[in-house]
Tab-separated table of C-alpha atoms in Angstrom:
chain	number	residue	atom	x	y	z
A	198	UNK	CA	-79.521	-107.206	58.181
A	199	UNK	CA	-76.510	-108.937	56.644
A	200	UNK	CA	-73.301	-109.045	58.653
A	201	UNK	CA	-71.202	-108.442	55.542
A	202	UNK	CA	-71.310	-104.670	56.007
A	203	UNK	CA	-71.177	-102.614	59.231
A	204	UNK	CA	-74.673	-101.812	60.458
A	205	UNK	CA	-74.060	-98.059	60.444
A	206	UNK	CA	-73.308	-98.165	56.715
A	207	UNK	CA	-76.661	-99.822	56.062
A	208	UNK	CA	-78.467	-97.188	58.131
A	209	UNK	CA	-76.553	-94.362	56.438
A	210	UNK	CA	-77.259	-95.829	52.992
A	211	UNK	CA	-80.972	-96.058	53.688
A	212	UNK	CA	-81.082	-92.455	54.912
A	213	UNK	CA	-79.092	-91.254	51.877
A	214	UNK	CA	-81.610	-92.943	49.596
A	215	UNK	CA	-84.507	-91.343	51.471
A	216	UNK	CA	-82.901	-87.891	51.248
A	217	UNK	CA	-82.181	-88.330	47.520
A	218	UNK	CA	-85.796	-89.413	46.958
A	219	UNK	CA	-87.070	-86.243	48.625
A	220	UNK	CA	-88.514	-87.894	51.731
A	221	UNK	CA	-86.542	-85.366	53.762
A	222	UNK	CA	-86.371	-82.070	51.878
A	223	UNK	CA	-84.008	-79.163	52.391
A	224	UNK	CA	-84.321	-77.912	55.969
A	225	UNK	CA	-86.224	-80.995	57.138
A	226	UNK	CA	-85.232	-82.651	60.395
A	227	UNK	CA	-84.311	-86.305	60.489
A	228	UNK	CA	-85.960	-88.463	63.165
A	229	UNK	CA	-84.327	-88.386	66.602
A	230	UNK	CA	-81.522	-90.852	67.357
A	231	UNK	CA	-83.703	-93.034	69.580
A	232	UNK	CA	-86.403	-93.192	66.892
A	233	UNK	CA	-83.862	-94.268	64.277
A	234	UNK	CA	-82.385	-96.823	66.680
A	235	UNK	CA	-85.806	-98.415	67.184
A	236	UNK	CA	-86.626	-98.291	63.468
A	237	UNK	CA	-83.475	-100.172	62.449
A	238	UNK	CA	-83.075	-102.300	65.555
A	239	UNK	CA	-79.602	-100.946	66.309
A	240	UNK	CA	-77.895	-99.083	69.144
A	241	UNK	CA	-77.783	-95.295	69.377
A	242	UNK	CA	-74.034	-95.542	68.884
A	243	UNK	CA	-74.616	-97.166	65.493
A	244	UNK	CA	-77.073	-94.406	64.598
A	245	UNK	CA	-74.501	-91.757	65.581
A	246	UNK	CA	-71.945	-93.396	63.285
A	247	UNK	CA	-74.457	-93.348	60.436
A	248	UNK	CA	-75.270	-89.678	61.036
A	249	UNK	CA	-71.570	-88.849	61.214
A	250	UNK	CA	-71.175	-90.430	57.767
A	251	UNK	CA	-73.996	-88.267	56.402
A	252	UNK	CA	-72.435	-85.199	57.987
A	253	UNK	CA	-69.059	-86.012	56.401
A	254	UNK	CA	-70.805	-86.137	53.016
A	255	UNK	CA	-72.324	-82.701	53.645
A	256	UNK	CA	-75.890	-84.032	53.662
A	257	UNK	CA	-76.912	-83.026	57.190
A	258	UNK	CA	-75.918	-80.552	59.884
A	259	UNK	CA	-73.950	-81.725	62.878
A	260	UNK	CA	-75.148	-79.711	65.882
A	261	UNK	CA	-74.667	-81.804	69.014
A	262	UNK	CA	-77.820	-82.385	71.040
A	263	UNK	CA	-80.153	-81.405	68.182
A	264	UNK	CA	-81.926	-83.394	65.495
A	265	UNK	CA	-79.954	-83.348	62.240
A	266	UNK	CA	-81.226	-80.984	59.564
A	267	UNK	CA	-80.982	-81.900	55.875
A	268	UNK	CA	-78.889	-79.419	53.902
A	269	UNK	CA	-80.270	-78.066	50.633
A	270	UNK	CA	-78.781	-77.220	47.277
A	271	UNK	CA	-78.994	-78.786	43.829
A	272	UNK	CA	-75.318	-79.735	43.698
A	273	UNK	CA	-74.289	-83.210	44.838
A	274	UNK	CA	-71.969	-82.845	47.821
A	275	UNK	CA	-68.661	-84.693	47.835
A	276	UNK	CA	-66.647	-84.825	51.042
A	277	UNK	CA	-62.867	-85.044	51.315
A	278	UNK	CA	-63.093	-86.829	54.688
A	279	UNK	CA	-62.853	-90.172	52.876
A	280	UNK	CA	-61.129	-91.056	49.601
A	281	UNK	CA	-63.715	-92.629	47.306
A	282	UNK	CA	-63.921	-93.103	43.574
A	283	UNK	CA	-66.421	-91.111	41.517
A	284	UNK	CA	-68.539	-94.242	41.023
A	285	UNK	CA	-68.647	-95.178	44.714
A	286	UNK	CA	-69.401	-91.604	45.745
A	287	UNK	CA	-72.232	-91.340	43.181
A	288	UNK	CA	-73.840	-94.595	44.303
A	289	UNK	CA	-73.689	-93.474	47.947
A	290	UNK	CA	-76.000	-90.604	46.952
A	291	UNK	CA	-78.405	-92.833	45.053
A	292	UNK	CA	-77.109	-91.662	41.656
A	293	UNK	CA	-76.190	-93.984	38.793
A	294	UNK	CA	-72.592	-93.267	37.702
A	295	UNK	CA	-71.488	-93.596	34.106
A	296	UNK	CA	-68.373	-93.059	32.084
A	297	UNK	CA	-67.071	-93.135	28.544
A	298	UNK	CA	-63.422	-93.113	27.570
A	299	UNK	CA	-62.820	-90.580	24.817
A	300	UNK	CA	-59.080	-91.041	24.305
A	301	UNK	CA	-56.144	-93.124	25.562
A	302	UNK	CA	-52.817	-91.735	24.384
A	303	UNK	CA	-49.252	-92.918	25.103
A	304	UNK	CA	-47.155	-89.780	25.578
A	305	UNK	CA	-44.030	-88.273	27.086
A	306	UNK	CA	-44.529	-86.717	30.500
A	307	UNK	CA	-44.563	-82.942	30.648
A	308	UNK	CA	-42.630	-81.198	33.400
A	309	UNK	CA	-45.819	-80.905	35.485
A	310	UNK	CA	-46.812	-84.553	34.973
A	311	UNK	CA	-43.307	-85.762	35.741
A	312	UNK	CA	-43.222	-83.687	38.935
A	313	UNK	CA	-46.497	-85.065	40.282
A	314	UNK	CA	-45.820	-88.662	39.244
A	315	UNK	CA	-42.202	-88.469	40.476
A	316	UNK	CA	-40.811	-89.487	37.098
A	317	UNK	CA	-37.984	-88.087	34.991
A	318	UNK	CA	-39.229	-85.456	32.562
A	319	UNK	CA	-40.043	-87.069	29.235
A	320	UNK	CA	-40.825	-90.476	30.750
A	321	UNK	CA	-43.452	-92.599	29.035
A	322	UNK	CA	-46.956	-92.132	30.445
A	323	UNK	CA	-50.543	-92.717	29.389
A	324	UNK	CA	-53.065	-89.871	29.157
A	325	UNK	CA	-56.719	-90.836	29.462
A	326	UNK	CA	-59.682	-88.539	28.845
A	327	UNK	CA	-63.193	-89.536	29.960
A	328	UNK	CA	-66.592	-87.924	30.281
A	329	UNK	CA	-68.386	-88.839	33.520
A	330	UNK	CA	-72.147	-88.848	34.002
A	331	UNK	CA	-74.606	-88.895	36.895
A	332	UNK	CA	-77.889	-90.652	36.097
A	333	UNK	CA	-77.178	-90.196	32.394
A	334	UNK	CA	-76.307	-86.484	32.447
A	335	UNK	CA	-72.701	-85.387	31.703
A	336	UNK	CA	-71.177	-83.531	34.652
A	337	UNK	CA	-67.406	-83.838	34.391
A	338	UNK	CA	-64.488	-84.352	32.028
A	339	UNK	CA	-61.681	-86.332	33.624
A	340	UNK	CA	-58.103	-86.046	32.363
A	341	UNK	CA	-55.810	-88.554	34.029
A	342	UNK	CA	-52.128	-89.239	33.502
A	343	UNK	CA	-50.766	-92.616	34.602
A	344	UNK	CA	-47.323	-94.198	34.788
A	345	UNK	CA	-46.928	-96.917	32.174
A	346	UNK	CA	-47.612	-99.881	34.482
A	347	UNK	CA	-51.013	-98.399	35.407
A	348	UNK	CA	-51.787	-96.838	32.031
A	349	UNK	CA	-51.484	-100.149	30.206
A	350	UNK	CA	-54.142	-101.632	32.482
A	351	UNK	CA	-56.464	-98.677	31.856
A	352	UNK	CA	-55.883	-98.856	28.098
A	353	UNK	CA	-57.110	-102.466	28.099
A	354	UNK	CA	-60.444	-101.593	29.756
A	355	UNK	CA	-63.737	-101.222	27.907
A	356	UNK	CA	-64.519	-97.653	26.841
A	357	UNK	CA	-67.737	-97.708	28.883
A	358	UNK	CA	-66.151	-99.132	32.047
A	359	UNK	CA	-67.803	-97.248	34.918
A	360	UNK	CA	-65.041	-97.577	37.522
A	361	UNK	CA	-61.399	-97.684	36.483
A	362	UNK	CA	-60.309	-97.649	40.126
A	363	UNK	CA	-62.308	-100.795	40.879
A	364	UNK	CA	-60.734	-102.632	37.938
A	365	UNK	CA	-57.280	-101.438	38.968
A	366	UNK	CA	-57.860	-102.756	42.489
A	367	UNK	CA	-58.387	-106.208	40.976
A	368	UNK	CA	-54.863	-105.907	39.544
A	369	UNK	CA	-53.378	-104.803	42.855
A	370	UNK	CA	-53.254	-101.065	42.102
A	371	UNK	CA	-54.695	-99.257	45.131
A	372	UNK	CA	-55.542	-95.563	45.511
A	373	UNK	CA	-55.127	-94.959	49.248
A	374	UNK	CA	-54.166	-91.285	49.599
A	375	UNK	CA	-54.781	-88.161	47.549
A	376	UNK	CA	-53.930	-84.483	47.561
A	377	UNK	CA	-56.605	-82.204	46.074
A	378	UNK	CA	-56.449	-78.674	44.713
A	379	UNK	CA	-59.741	-76.943	43.888
A	380	UNK	CA	-60.021	-73.836	41.739
A	381	UNK	CA	-61.735	-72.505	38.614
A	382	UNK	CA	-60.792	-73.573	35.111
A	383	UNK	CA	-62.224	-72.734	31.709
A	384	UNK	CA	-63.761	-75.040	29.147
A	385	UNK	CA	-61.731	-75.840	26.049
A	386	UNK	CA	-63.242	-77.169	22.846
A	387	UNK	CA	-63.231	-80.774	24.115
A	388	UNK	CA	-64.954	-79.798	27.362
A	389	UNK	CA	-67.587	-77.855	25.453
A	390	UNK	CA	-68.353	-80.770	23.127
A	391	UNK	CA	-68.535	-83.322	25.962
A	392	UNK	CA	-70.373	-81.240	28.558
A	393	UNK	CA	-72.627	-79.173	26.312
A	394	UNK	CA	-71.215	-75.842	27.475
A	395	UNK	CA	-69.411	-73.085	25.557
A	396	UNK	CA	-65.641	-72.779	25.126
A	397	UNK	CA	-64.340	-70.403	27.762
A	398	UNK	CA	-67.145	-71.106	30.251
A	399	UNK	CA	-66.012	-71.356	33.870
A	400	UNK	CA	-65.803	-74.895	35.257
A	401	UNK	CA	-65.094	-76.201	38.753
A	402	UNK	CA	-61.647	-77.766	38.546
A	403	UNK	CA	-60.187	-80.425	40.835
A	404	UNK	CA	-56.547	-81.395	40.416
A	405	UNK	CA	-55.574	-84.560	42.264
A	406	UNK	CA	-52.490	-86.687	42.859
A	407	UNK	CA	-53.248	-90.185	44.118
A	408	UNK	CA	-50.730	-92.512	45.727
A	409	UNK	CA	-50.663	-96.194	46.682
A	410	UNK	CA	-50.008	-97.636	50.168
A	411	UNK	CA	-46.249	-97.237	49.639
A	412	UNK	CA	-46.655	-93.548	48.800
A	413	UNK	CA	-45.882	-94.062	45.105
A	414	UNK	CA	-47.889	-91.813	42.758
A	415	UNK	CA	-50.301	-93.803	40.585
A	416	UNK	CA	-52.354	-90.988	39.042
A	417	UNK	CA	-52.253	-87.274	38.293
A	418	UNK	CA	-55.695	-86.050	37.292
A	419	UNK	CA	-57.512	-82.868	36.374
A	420	UNK	CA	-61.302	-83.078	36.588
A	421	UNK	CA	-63.522	-80.284	35.236
A	422	UNK	CA	-67.122	-80.143	36.488
A	423	UNK	CA	-70.100	-78.205	35.192
A	424	UNK	CA	-71.001	-75.539	37.781
A	425	UNK	CA	-73.926	-76.417	39.999
A	426	UNK	CA	-73.625	-80.182	39.538
A	427	UNK	CA	-71.157	-80.982	42.324
A	428	UNK	CA	-69.958	-79.218	45.470
A	429	UNK	CA	-67.086	-80.238	47.719
A	430	UNK	CA	-67.233	-80.247	51.522
A	431	UNK	CA	-64.423	-80.263	54.089
A	432	UNK	CA	-64.838	-80.890	57.816
A	433	UNK	CA	-62.222	-79.185	60.008
A	434	UNK	CA	-61.596	-79.280	63.740
A	435	UNK	CA	-59.115	-77.623	66.082
A	436	UNK	CA	-59.160	-80.711	68.316
A	437	UNK	CA	-56.344	-82.461	66.490
A	438	UNK	CA	-54.130	-79.446	65.911
A	439	UNK	CA	-51.912	-77.101	67.837
A	440	UNK	CA	-54.774	-74.651	68.320
A	441	UNK	CA	-56.872	-77.261	70.052
A	442	UNK	CA	-53.993	-78.352	72.247
A	443	UNK	CA	-53.230	-74.809	73.378
A	444	UNK	CA	-56.585	-73.287	74.049
A	445	UNK	CA	-56.460	-69.631	74.962
A	446	UNK	CA	-53.273	-68.916	73.030
A	447	UNK	CA	-53.407	-66.584	70.055
């Protein structure tokens, strides 16, 4: 194995591919930790890290002391335990991500856009609308609003550029933190044309504000997914909070 990537990532990637290919179906048990350690020539600690990564992505259960069970469901599971671009997340599941920019429009920031981007109302921004695909099938319409310095970079990209975030990284624009709000939205005429649904159909909506390492907002986005194509997972624990520190208190 190459030393360019941590060993656990290679193990996790191989297992993700096997799960996506149907080698381990819904409800199937993965091999025991010691079996996986022997198979890949790594320590059990490395295997545990790989399994923890799969758990964070919602692919397997996480019962301690038991072999991990593969979770079912047709929707691709996306975890909020790690901030990853759509393209990187898709590839981690063995899917081929795609994208097509439908519109790039200079505009004046609305009150909502200005609030989330921490700009004066009416400031110049760029609005970008894209349709995103998984293995060729449309699953999401992405509406992003960028401050001018970021929007100009996006406007110069090819319309079929798969990963805007990767190209922005090359220009020093980093997405390091994000706040997500998940609810239900309804398809407008553009959504219907791009996703093949009907106007008014319910869509899974994710609204997201992304910031750079300095805490400066670099994107305000609203993504609308076809139901059944993607599901979001969140892992919570009381260990790091007040409840975990004060066991027995109500």
